[in-house]
PDB file of C-alpha atoms and ligand atoms in Angstrom:
ATOM      1  CA  MET A   1       6.753  37.763   8.282  1.00 48.00           C
ATOM      2  CA  THR A   2       8.796  37.259   5.188  1.00 54.00           C
ATOM      3  CA  ASN A   3      10.371  40.424   3.881  1.00 68.00           C
ATOM      4  CA  SER A   4      11.322  39.009   0.494  1.00 78.00           C
ATOM      5  CA  PRO A   5       8.964  40.405  -2.099  1.00 89.00           C
ATOM      6  CA  ASP A   6       6.548  38.061  -3.719  1.00 93.00           C
ATOM      7  CA  TYR A   7       6.972  36.862  -7.282  1.00 95.00           C
ATOM      8  CA  ARG A   8       4.358  39.315  -8.571  1.00 94.00           C
ATOM      9  CA  THR A   9       6.457  42.162  -7.307  1.00 93.00           C
ATOM     10  CA  GLN A  10       9.852  40.780  -8.218  1.00 93.00           C
ATOM     11  CA  ALA A  11       8.797  39.930 -11.793  1.00 93.00           C
ATOM     12  CA  ARG A  12       7.170  43.367 -12.234  1.00 94.00           C
ATOM     13  CA  LEU A  13       4.230  41.625 -13.830  1.00 97.00           C
ATOM     14  CA  LYS A  14       1.050  43.370 -14.920  1.00 98.00           C
ATOM     15  CA  LEU A  15      -1.996  41.469 -13.769  1.00 98.00           C
ATOM     16  CA  TYR A  16      -5.429  41.795 -15.350  1.00 98.00           C
ATOM     17  CA  ILE A  17      -8.414  40.055 -13.744  1.00 98.00           C
ATOM     18  CA  LEU A  18     -11.207  39.650 -16.343  1.00 98.00           C
ATOM     19  CA  PRO A  19     -14.762  38.398 -16.056  1.00 98.00           C
ATOM     20  CA  ASP A  20     -14.422  35.058 -17.834  1.00 98.00           C
ATOM     21  CA  VAL A  21     -12.474  32.910 -20.320  1.00 98.00           C
ATOM     22  CA  THR A  22     -13.909  34.798 -23.315  1.00 98.00           C
ATOM     23  CA  ALA A  23     -12.643  38.071 -21.881  1.00 98.00           C
ATOM     24  CA  VAL A  24      -9.235  36.520 -21.235  1.00 98.00           C
ATOM     25  CA  ALA A  25      -9.110  35.138 -24.799  1.00 98.00           C
ATOM     26  CA  THR A  26     -10.153  38.502 -26.235  1.00 98.00           C
ATOM     27  CA  ALA A  27      -7.432  40.263 -24.269  1.00 98.00           C
ATOM     28  CA  ALA A  28      -4.852  37.689 -25.333  1.00 98.00           C
ATOM     29  CA  ALA A  29      -5.875  38.107 -28.989  1.00 98.00           C
ATOM     30  CA  ARG A  30      -5.589  41.875 -28.582  1.00 98.00           C
ATOM     31  CA  HIS A  31      -2.011  41.438 -27.305  1.00 98.00           C
ATOM     32  CA  PHE A  32      -1.298  39.080 -30.191  1.00 98.00           C
ATOM     33  CA  ARG A  33      -2.479  41.655 -32.722  1.00 98.00           C
ATOM     34  CA  ALA A  34      -0.666  44.545 -31.080  1.00 98.00           C
ATOM     35  CA  ARG A  35       2.619  42.684 -30.871  1.00 98.00           C
ATOM     36  CA  ALA A  36       2.204  41.411 -34.455  1.00 98.00           C
ATOM     37  CA  SER A  37       1.532  44.870 -35.863  1.00 98.00           C
ATOM     38  CA  SER A  38       4.442  46.398 -33.941  1.00 98.00           C
ATOM     39  CA  ALA A  39       6.924  43.634 -34.866  1.00 98.00           C
ATOM     40  CA  ILE A  40       5.955  43.595 -38.541  1.00 98.00           C
ATOM     41  CA  ALA A  41       6.226  47.390 -38.715  1.00 98.00           C
ATOM     42  CA  VAL A  42       9.670  47.357 -37.091  1.00 98.00           C
ATOM     43  CA  SER A  43      11.284  44.193 -38.456  1.00 98.00           C
ATOM     44  CA  GLY A  44       9.013  42.939 -41.186  1.00 98.00           C
ATOM     45  CA  ARG A  45       8.151  39.805 -39.312  1.00 98.00           C
ATOM     46  CA  PHE A  46       6.439  38.529 -36.137  1.00 98.00           C
ATOM     47  CA  SER A  47       7.751  35.569 -34.154  1.00 99.00           C
ATOM     48  CA  VAL A  48       5.206  34.121 -31.761  1.00 99.00           C
ATOM     49  CA  VAL A  49       5.259  31.096 -29.439  1.00 99.00           C
ATOM     50  CA  LEU A  50       1.891  29.427 -28.944  1.00 98.00           C
ATOM     51  CA  SER A  51       1.114  27.659 -25.645  1.00 98.00           C
ATOM     52  CA  GLY A  52      -0.364  24.235 -25.211  1.00 95.00           C
ATOM     53  CA  GLY A  53      -3.288  22.784 -23.295  1.00 93.00           C
ATOM     54  CA  ALA A  54      -6.919  23.690 -23.820  1.00 94.00           C
ATOM     55  CA  THR A  55      -7.176  27.423 -23.051  1.00 96.00           C
ATOM     56  CA  PRO A  56      -5.531  28.394 -26.356  1.00 97.00           C
ATOM     57  CA  LYS A  57      -8.603  27.138 -28.218  1.00 98.00           C
ATOM     58  CA  ALA A  58     -10.603  30.140 -26.986  1.00 98.00           C
ATOM     59  CA  VAL A  59      -7.663  32.483 -27.785  1.00 98.00           C
ATOM     60  CA  TYR A  60      -7.425  31.108 -31.338  1.00 98.00           C
ATOM     61  CA  ALA A  61     -11.157  31.721 -31.870  1.00 98.00           C
ATOM     62  CA  GLU A  62     -10.559  35.407 -31.149  1.00 98.00           C
ATOM     63  CA  ILE A  63      -7.310  35.690 -33.172  1.00 98.00           C
ATOM     64  CA  VAL A  64      -8.934  34.332 -36.349  1.00 97.00           C
ATOM     65  CA  LYS A  65     -11.413  37.215 -36.265  1.00 95.00           C
ATOM     66  CA  ASP A  66      -8.630  39.627 -37.226  1.00 92.00           C
ATOM     67  CA  ARG A  67      -8.799  39.699 -41.033  1.00 90.00           C
ATOM     68  CA  ASP A  68      -6.248  42.559 -41.363  1.00 94.00           C
ATOM     69  CA  LEU A  69      -3.152  40.703 -40.140  1.00 97.00           C
ATOM     70  CA  ASP A  70      -0.532  39.996 -42.778  1.00 97.00           C
ATOM     71  CA  TRP A  71      -0.055  36.294 -41.979  1.00 98.00           C
ATOM     72  CA  THR A  72       2.703  35.974 -44.576  1.00 98.00           C
ATOM     73  CA  LYS A  73       4.884  37.818 -42.064  1.00 98.00           C
ATOM     74  CA  VAL A  74       3.829  35.704 -39.022  1.00 98.00           C
ATOM     75  CA  HIS A  75       6.107  32.863 -37.844  1.00 99.00           C
ATOM     76  CA  VAL A  76       4.524  30.398 -35.439  1.00 98.00           C
ATOM     77  CA  PHE A  77       6.403  28.290 -32.897  1.00 99.00           C
ATOM     78  CA  TRP A  78       5.351  26.308 -29.851  1.00 98.00           C
ATOM     79  CA  GLY A  79       6.462  26.570 -26.231  1.00 98.00           C
ATOM     80  CA  ASP A  80       6.194  22.868 -25.737  1.00 98.00           C
ATOM     81  CA  GLU A  81       4.756  19.722 -27.267  1.00 98.00           C
ATOM     82  CA  ARG A  82       3.576  16.371 -26.181  1.00 97.00           C
ATOM     83  CA  CYS A  83       5.600  13.545 -27.709  1.00 97.00           C
ATOM     84  CA  VAL A  84       2.661  12.307 -29.832  1.00 97.00           C
ATOM     85  CA  PRO A  85       2.032  12.319 -33.591  1.00 97.00           C
ATOM     86  CA  ALA A  86       1.040  15.676 -35.100  1.00 98.00           C
ATOM     87  CA  THR A  87      -2.415  14.206 -35.785  1.00 98.00           C
ATOM     88  CA  HIS A  88      -2.949  13.071 -32.218  1.00 97.00           C
ATOM     89  CA  SER A  89      -5.768  14.716 -30.264  1.00 97.00           C
ATOM     90  CA  ASP A  90      -3.249  15.672 -27.499  1.00 96.00           C
ATOM     91  CA  SER A  91      -0.987  17.479 -29.982  1.00 97.00           C
ATOM     92  CA  ASN A  92      -0.533  21.215 -29.274  1.00 98.00           C
ATOM     93  CA  TYR A  93       0.324  21.570 -32.969  1.00 98.00           C
ATOM     94  CA  ARG A  94      -2.934  19.911 -33.971  1.00 98.00           C
ATOM     95  CA  LEU A  95      -4.945  22.184 -31.690  1.00 98.00           C
ATOM     96  CA  ALA A  96      -3.430  25.213 -33.343  1.00 98.00           C
ATOM     97  CA  MET A  97      -3.864  23.796 -36.832  1.00 98.00           C
ATOM     98  CA  ASP A  98      -7.526  22.948 -36.254  1.00 98.00           C
ATOM     99  CA  HIS A  99      -8.531  26.166 -34.572  1.00 98.00           C
ATOM    100  CA  LEU A 100      -6.229  28.836 -35.987  1.00 98.00           C
ATOM    101  CA  LEU A 101      -3.624  27.964 -38.644  1.00 98.00           C
ATOM    102  CA  SER A 102      -6.023  26.123 -41.007  1.00 98.00           C
ATOM    103  CA  GLN A 103      -8.246  29.214 -40.965  1.00 98.00           C
ATOM    104  CA  VAL A 104      -5.702  31.928 -41.840  1.00 97.00           C
ATOM    105  CA  PRO A 105      -3.342  32.414 -44.837  1.00 97.00           C
ATOM    106  CA  VAL A 106      -0.150  31.588 -42.969  1.00 98.00           C
ATOM    107  CA  PRO A 107       2.456  30.017 -45.283  1.00 98.00           C
ATOM    108  CA  GLU A 108       3.354  26.466 -44.378  1.00 98.00           C
ATOM    109  CA  ALA A 109       7.051  27.502 -44.213  1.00 98.00           C
ATOM    110  CA  ASN A 110       6.140  29.859 -41.367  1.00 98.00           C
ATOM    111  CA  ILE A 111       4.790  27.086 -39.169  1.00 98.00           C
ATOM    112  CA  HIS A 112       7.712  25.763 -37.123  1.00 98.00           C
ATOM    113  CA  ARG A 113       6.313  22.501 -35.778  1.00 98.00           C
ATOM    114  CA  ILE A 114       8.193  20.474 -33.135  1.00 98.00           C
ATOM    115  CA  LYS A 115       8.885  17.274 -35.053  1.00 98.00           C
ATOM    116  CA  THR A 116       7.802  14.736 -32.434  1.00 98.00           C
ATOM    117  CA  GLU A 117       8.111  11.844 -34.919  1.00 98.00           C
ATOM    118  CA  LEU A 118      11.871  12.119 -34.298  1.00 98.00           C
ATOM    119  CA  GLY A 119      11.463  11.060 -30.683  1.00 97.00           C
ATOM    120  CA  ALA A 120      11.781  13.444 -27.721  1.00 97.00           C
ATOM    121  CA  LYS A 121      15.518  14.017 -27.658  1.00 97.00           C
ATOM    122  CA  GLN A 122      15.991  14.289 -31.411  1.00 98.00           C
ATOM    123  CA  ALA A 123      12.896  16.494 -31.732  1.00 98.00           C
ATOM    124  CA  ALA A 124      14.296  18.836 -29.063  1.00 98.00           C
ATOM    125  CA  ALA A 125      17.660  18.968 -30.825  1.00 98.00           C
ATOM    126  CA  ALA A 126      16.048  19.617 -34.250  1.00 98.00           C
ATOM    127  CA  TYR A 127      13.794  22.330 -32.821  1.00 98.00           C
ATOM    128  CA  ALA A 128      16.809  24.062 -31.235  1.00 98.00           C
ATOM    129  CA  VAL A 129      18.495  24.067 -34.670  1.00 98.00           C
ATOM    130  CA  GLU A 130      15.333  25.566 -36.151  1.00 98.00           C
ATOM    131  CA  LEU A 131      15.493  28.371 -33.613  1.00 98.00           C
ATOM    132  CA  GLN A 132      19.163  28.973 -34.263  1.00 98.00           C
ATOM    133  CA  THR A 133      18.560  29.075 -38.002  1.00 98.00           C
ATOM    134  CA  PHE A 134      15.480  31.294 -37.865  1.00 98.00           C
ATOM    135  CA  PHE A 135      17.066  33.800 -35.488  1.00 98.00           C
ATOM    136  CA  LYS A 136      20.565  33.480 -37.060  1.00 98.00           C
ATOM    137  CA  LEU A 137      21.961  32.835 -33.560  1.00 98.00           C
ATOM    138  CA  GLU A 138      25.631  32.855 -32.760  1.00 97.00           C
ATOM    139  CA  PRO A 139      26.659  29.926 -30.507  1.00 94.00           C
ATOM    140  CA  GLY A 140      25.333  30.580 -27.004  1.00 95.00           C
ATOM    141  CA  ALA A 141      22.966  33.385 -28.122  1.00 98.00           C
ATOM    142  CA  LEU A 142      19.292  33.364 -27.211  1.00 98.00           C
ATOM    143  CA  PRO A 143      16.289  33.874 -29.511  1.00 98.00           C
ATOM    144  CA  ARG A 144      14.191  36.905 -28.666  1.00 98.00           C
ATOM    145  CA  PHE A 145      10.633  36.121 -29.580  1.00 98.00           C
ATOM    146  CA  ASN A 146       8.285  39.042 -30.079  1.00 98.00           C
ATOM    147  CA  LEU A 147       5.610  37.281 -28.041  1.00 99.00           C
ATOM    148  CA  ILE A 148       5.393  34.081 -25.999  1.00 99.00           C
ATOM    149  CA  LEU A 149       1.945  32.897 -24.882  1.00 98.00           C
ATOM    150  CA  LEU A 150       1.924  30.616 -21.854  1.00 98.00           C
ATOM    151  CA  GLY A 151      -0.653  28.722 -19.812  1.00 98.00           C
ATOM    152  CA  MET A 152      -0.210  27.367 -16.353  1.00 98.00           C
ATOM    153  CA  GLY A 153      -1.191  23.998 -14.827  1.00 97.00           C
ATOM    154  CA  GLY A 154      -2.758  23.492 -11.408  1.00 97.00           C
ATOM    155  CA  ASP A 155       0.709  22.523 -10.101  1.00 96.00           C
ATOM    156  CA  GLY A 156       2.249  25.781 -11.251  1.00 98.00           C
ATOM    157  CA  HIS A 157       3.940  24.290 -14.333  1.00 97.00           C
ATOM    158  CA  THR A 158       4.191  26.185 -17.531  1.00 98.00           C
ATOM    159  CA  ALA A 159       5.119  24.992 -21.005  1.00 98.00           C
ATOM    160  CA  SER A 160       6.479  21.549 -20.044  1.00 97.00           C
ATOM    161  CA  LEU A 161       8.538  22.846 -17.127  1.00 97.00           C
ATOM    162  CA  PHE A 162       7.186  20.704 -14.278  1.00 96.00           C
ATOM    163  CA  PRO A 163       7.916  20.889 -10.537  1.00 95.00           C
ATOM    164  CA  GLY A 164      11.149  19.115  -9.645  1.00 94.00           C
ATOM    165  CA  ALA A 165      12.177  18.526 -13.260  1.00 94.00           C
ATOM    166  CA  ALA A 166      15.803  18.634 -14.330  1.00 94.00           C
ATOM    167  CA  ALA A 167      14.694  20.933 -17.200  1.00 96.00           C
ATOM    168  CA  LEU A 168      14.134  23.711 -14.637  1.00 97.00           C
ATOM    169  CA  HIS A 169      17.929  23.950 -14.154  1.00 97.00           C
ATOM    170  CA  ASP A 170      18.975  23.591 -17.773  1.00 97.00           C
ATOM    171  CA  ILE A 171      20.435  26.890 -18.969  1.00 97.00           C
ATOM    172  CA  ALA A 172      22.729  25.228 -21.520  1.00 97.00           C
ATOM    173  CA  HIS A 173      20.031  24.358 -24.091  1.00 98.00           C
ATOM    174  CA  LEU A 174      17.279  26.254 -25.836  1.00 98.00           C
ATOM    175  CA  VAL A 175      15.028  23.149 -25.955  1.00 98.00           C
ATOM    176  CA  VAL A 176      15.005  19.976 -23.863  1.00 98.00           C
ATOM    177  CA  SER A 177      12.942  16.849 -23.511  1.00 97.00           C
ATOM    178  CA  SER A 178      11.132  16.516 -20.244  1.00 92.00           C
ATOM    179  CA  THR A 179       8.599  14.230 -18.558  1.00 86.00           C
ATOM    180  CA  ALA A 180       5.213  15.237 -17.274  1.00 77.00           C
ATOM    181  CA  PRO A 181       5.414  13.490 -13.858  1.00 75.00           C
ATOM    182  CA  LYS A 182       1.775  12.563 -13.195  1.00 72.00           C
ATOM    183  CA  LEU A 183       1.272  11.389 -16.782  1.00 71.00           C
ATOM    184  CA  SER A 184       4.835  10.006 -17.215  1.00 78.00           C
ATOM    185  CA  GLU A 185       4.419  11.426 -20.706  1.00 89.00           C
ATOM    186  CA  GLU A 186       7.439  12.597 -22.695  1.00 95.00           C
ATOM    187  CA  ARG A 187       7.427  16.250 -23.640  1.00 97.00           C
ATOM    188  CA  ILE A 188       9.618  18.739 -25.450  1.00 98.00           C
ATOM    189  CA  THR A 189       9.888  22.256 -23.982  1.00 98.00           C
ATOM    190  CA  LEU A 190      11.583  25.600 -24.362  1.00 98.00           C
ATOM    191  CA  THR A 191      13.807  26.333 -21.396  1.00 98.00           C
ATOM    192  CA  TYR A 192      13.748  29.335 -19.067  1.00 98.00           C
ATOM    193  CA  PRO A 193      16.555  31.215 -20.889  1.00 98.00           C
ATOM    194  CA  VAL A 194      14.396  31.267 -24.032  1.00 98.00           C
ATOM    195  CA  LEU A 195      11.143  32.178 -22.212  1.00 98.00           C
ATOM    196  CA  ASN A 196      12.950  34.961 -20.361  1.00 98.00           C
ATOM    197  CA  ALA A 197      14.573  36.419 -23.475  1.00 98.00           C
ATOM    198  CA  ALA A 198      11.187  37.276 -24.989  1.00 98.00           C
ATOM    199  CA  ALA A 199      10.114  40.855 -25.614  1.00 98.00           C
ATOM    200  CA  TRP A 200       6.622  40.036 -24.300  1.00 98.00           C
ATOM    201  CA  VAL A 201       5.265  37.090 -22.332  1.00 98.00           C
ATOM    202  CA  VAL A 202       1.493  36.865 -21.941  1.00 98.00           C
ATOM    203  CA  VAL A 203       0.162  34.277 -19.472  1.00 98.00           C
ATOM    204  CA  HIS A 204      -3.459  33.213 -19.734  1.00 98.00           C
ATOM    205  CA  VAL A 205      -4.997  31.274 -16.790  1.00 98.00           C
ATOM    206  CA  CYS A 206      -8.686  30.511 -16.358  1.00 98.00           C
ATOM    207  CA  GLY A 207     -10.888  28.469 -14.027  1.00 98.00           C
ATOM    208  CA  GLN A 208     -11.459  27.765 -10.370  1.00 98.00           C
ATOM    209  CA  GLY A 209      -9.163  24.786 -10.585  1.00 98.00           C
ATOM    210  CA  LYS A 210      -6.183  27.154 -11.036  1.00 98.00           C
ATOM    211  CA  SER A 211      -7.050  29.535  -8.187  1.00 98.00           C
ATOM    212  CA  ALA A 212      -4.796  27.914  -5.596  1.00 98.00           C
ATOM    213  CA  ALA A 213      -1.852  27.809  -7.996  1.00 98.00           C
ATOM    214  CA  VAL A 214      -2.450  31.458  -9.024  1.00 98.00           C
ATOM    215  CA  LYS A 215      -2.400  32.500  -5.356  1.00 98.00           C
ATOM    216  CA  ALA A 216       0.678  30.388  -4.609  1.00 98.00           C
ATOM    217  CA  VAL A 217       2.617  31.685  -7.630  1.00 98.00           C
ATOM    218  CA  LEU A 218       1.733  35.365  -7.390  1.00 98.00           C
ATOM    219  CA  ASP A 219       1.789  35.856  -3.652  1.00 96.00           C
ATOM    220  CA  SER A 220       4.742  33.773  -2.469  1.00 93.00           C
ATOM    221  CA  ALA A 221       8.445  34.459  -2.619  1.00 92.00           C
ATOM    222  CA  PRO A 222       9.915  32.729  -5.685  1.00 92.00           C
ATOM    223  CA  GLN A 223      10.462  29.003  -5.321  1.00 96.00           C
ATOM    224  CA  PHE A 224      10.529  28.001  -8.981  1.00 96.00           C
ATOM    225  CA  GLU A 225      11.468  24.338  -8.311  1.00 97.00           C
ATOM    226  CA  GLN A 226       8.048  23.884  -6.696  1.00 97.00           C
ATOM    227  CA  LEU A 227       6.192  26.480  -8.786  1.00 98.00           C
ATOM    228  CA  PRO A 228       7.866  26.581 -12.188  1.00 98.00           C
ATOM    229  CA  MET A 229       5.809  29.534 -13.420  1.00 98.00           C
ATOM    230  CA  GLN A 230       7.793  31.627 -10.956  1.00 98.00           C
ATOM    231  CA  GLY A 231      10.871  31.097 -13.096  1.00 98.00           C
ATOM    232  CA  VAL A 232       9.283  33.135 -15.885  1.00 98.00           C
ATOM    233  CA  ARG A 233      10.541  36.688 -15.580  1.00 97.00           C
ATOM    234  CA  PRO A 234      11.607  38.259 -18.876  1.00 97.00           C
ATOM    235  CA  MET A 235      14.992  39.946 -18.396  1.00 93.00           C
ATOM    236  CA  GLN A 236      14.268  42.740 -20.813  1.00 96.00           C
ATOM    237  CA  GLY A 237      10.646  42.206 -21.644  1.00 98.00           C
ATOM    238  CA  GLU A 238       7.086  42.684 -20.456  1.00 98.00           C
ATOM    239  CA  LEU A 239       5.207  40.082 -18.442  1.00 98.00           C
ATOM    240  CA  VAL A 240       1.411  40.250 -18.566  1.00 98.00           C
ATOM    241  CA  TRP A 241      -1.012  37.960 -16.702  1.00 98.00           C
ATOM    242  CA  LEU A 242      -4.556  37.584 -17.987  1.00 98.00           C
ATOM    243  CA  ILE A 243      -6.740  35.627 -15.565  1.00 98.00           C
ATOM    244  CA  ASP A 244     -10.472  35.220 -15.114  1.00 98.00           C
ATOM    245  CA  GLN A 245     -12.323  35.867 -11.866  1.00 98.00           C
ATOM    246  CA  ASP A 246     -12.483  32.139 -11.127  1.00 98.00           C
ATOM    247  CA  ALA A 247      -8.735  31.786 -11.326  1.00 98.00           C
ATOM    248  CA  ALA A 248      -8.371  34.912  -9.196  1.00 98.00           C
ATOM    249  CA  ALA A 249     -10.761  33.617  -6.465  1.00 98.00           C
ATOM    250  CA  ALA A 250      -8.015  32.981  -3.866  1.00 98.00           C
ATOM    251  CA  LEU A 251      -6.266  36.314  -4.322  1.00 97.00           C
ATOM    252  CA  ASP A 252      -6.749  38.975  -1.595  1.00 88.00           C
TER     253      ASP A 252
HETATM  254  C1  6PG B   1       0.675  21.745 -22.297  1.00 81.01           C
HETATM  255  C2  6PG B   1       0.979  23.172 -21.936  1.00 81.01           C
HETATM  256  C3  6PG B   1       0.784  23.465 -20.473  1.00 81.01           C
HETATM  257  C4  6PG B   1      -0.537  24.189 -20.408  1.00 81.01           C
HETATM  258  C5  6PG B   1      -1.053  24.221 -18.994  1.00 81.01           C
HETATM  259  C6  6PG B   1      -2.452  24.866 -18.926  1.00 81.01           C
HETATM  260  O1  6PG B   1       1.167  21.253 -23.287  1.00 81.01           O
HETATM  261  O2  6PG B   1      -0.177  21.190 -21.576  1.00 81.01           O
HETATM  262  O3  6PG B   1       1.866  23.800 -22.547  1.00 81.01           O
HETATM  263  O4  6PG B   1       1.783  24.207 -19.929  1.00 81.01           O
HETATM  264  O5  6PG B   1      -0.367  25.536 -20.883  1.00 81.01           O
HETATM  265  O6  6PG B   1      -1.103  22.875 -18.530  1.00 81.01           O
HETATM  266  O7  6PG B   1      -3.310  24.085 -19.728  1.00 81.01           O
HETATM  267  P1  6PG B   1      -4.847  24.491 -19.860  1.00 81.01           P
HETATM  268  O8  6PG B   1      -4.846  25.747 -20.644  1.00 81.01           O
HETATM  269  O9  6PG B   1      -5.466  23.325 -20.590  1.00 81.01           O
HETATM  270  O10 6PG B   1      -5.375  24.663 -18.455  1.00 81.01           O
END
């Protein structure tokens, strides 16, 4: 009987189990709007990190419905990117452009794309400079995003922090290049220090295919090398999980 608390307890996360992907997307969009309204009221701008993969498409469909948001004050970043051209069908940037950013009046200057055309290492370095400039960071300081949206893979990865990757142990950089093991595909990803400096992290996970990973991540003692999502625990921020019933199927 292990007496070390599970990740869910240690990370003080708030878990919401919702009927389906549309409900998860609606809830994620509600968090997006709430965080945006609050940040714009307090600081005059909203810095948000979009996640990659496919789930965000449903989230974007809900976010675009909000016609009251002042998009001139919204600054969009990405948690990770595949090292493909911005026009490639695998591009996280392209997914957001097609399903969200082309449909709202966000200024181009507010879209902080990871410039994959530079190659993985140079793109990571350039993106780190963009963060340092936007947040006016002193050397060694961390950016505090108002909101970071994250998905999770069936292996417990998040952003492009994959099991066993060197990036899991990198606390010296804001952004690093990484490799998706099964795909041997080059990626660029924010590191844990940046994810964990956020004011809010909202995780969205849907589908039966994720149920084993959801159970493993939430109900086991932290072992972030095997289950990278367990390394996400905002130091001074809120952590919210939005999952559908299929993804929750293995939970007690
Ligand atoms: C990526 C992501 C990755 C994604 C998960 C979940 O670029 O693929 O950032 O971490 O969020 O793999 O992806 P789905 O939402 O498609 O299941």
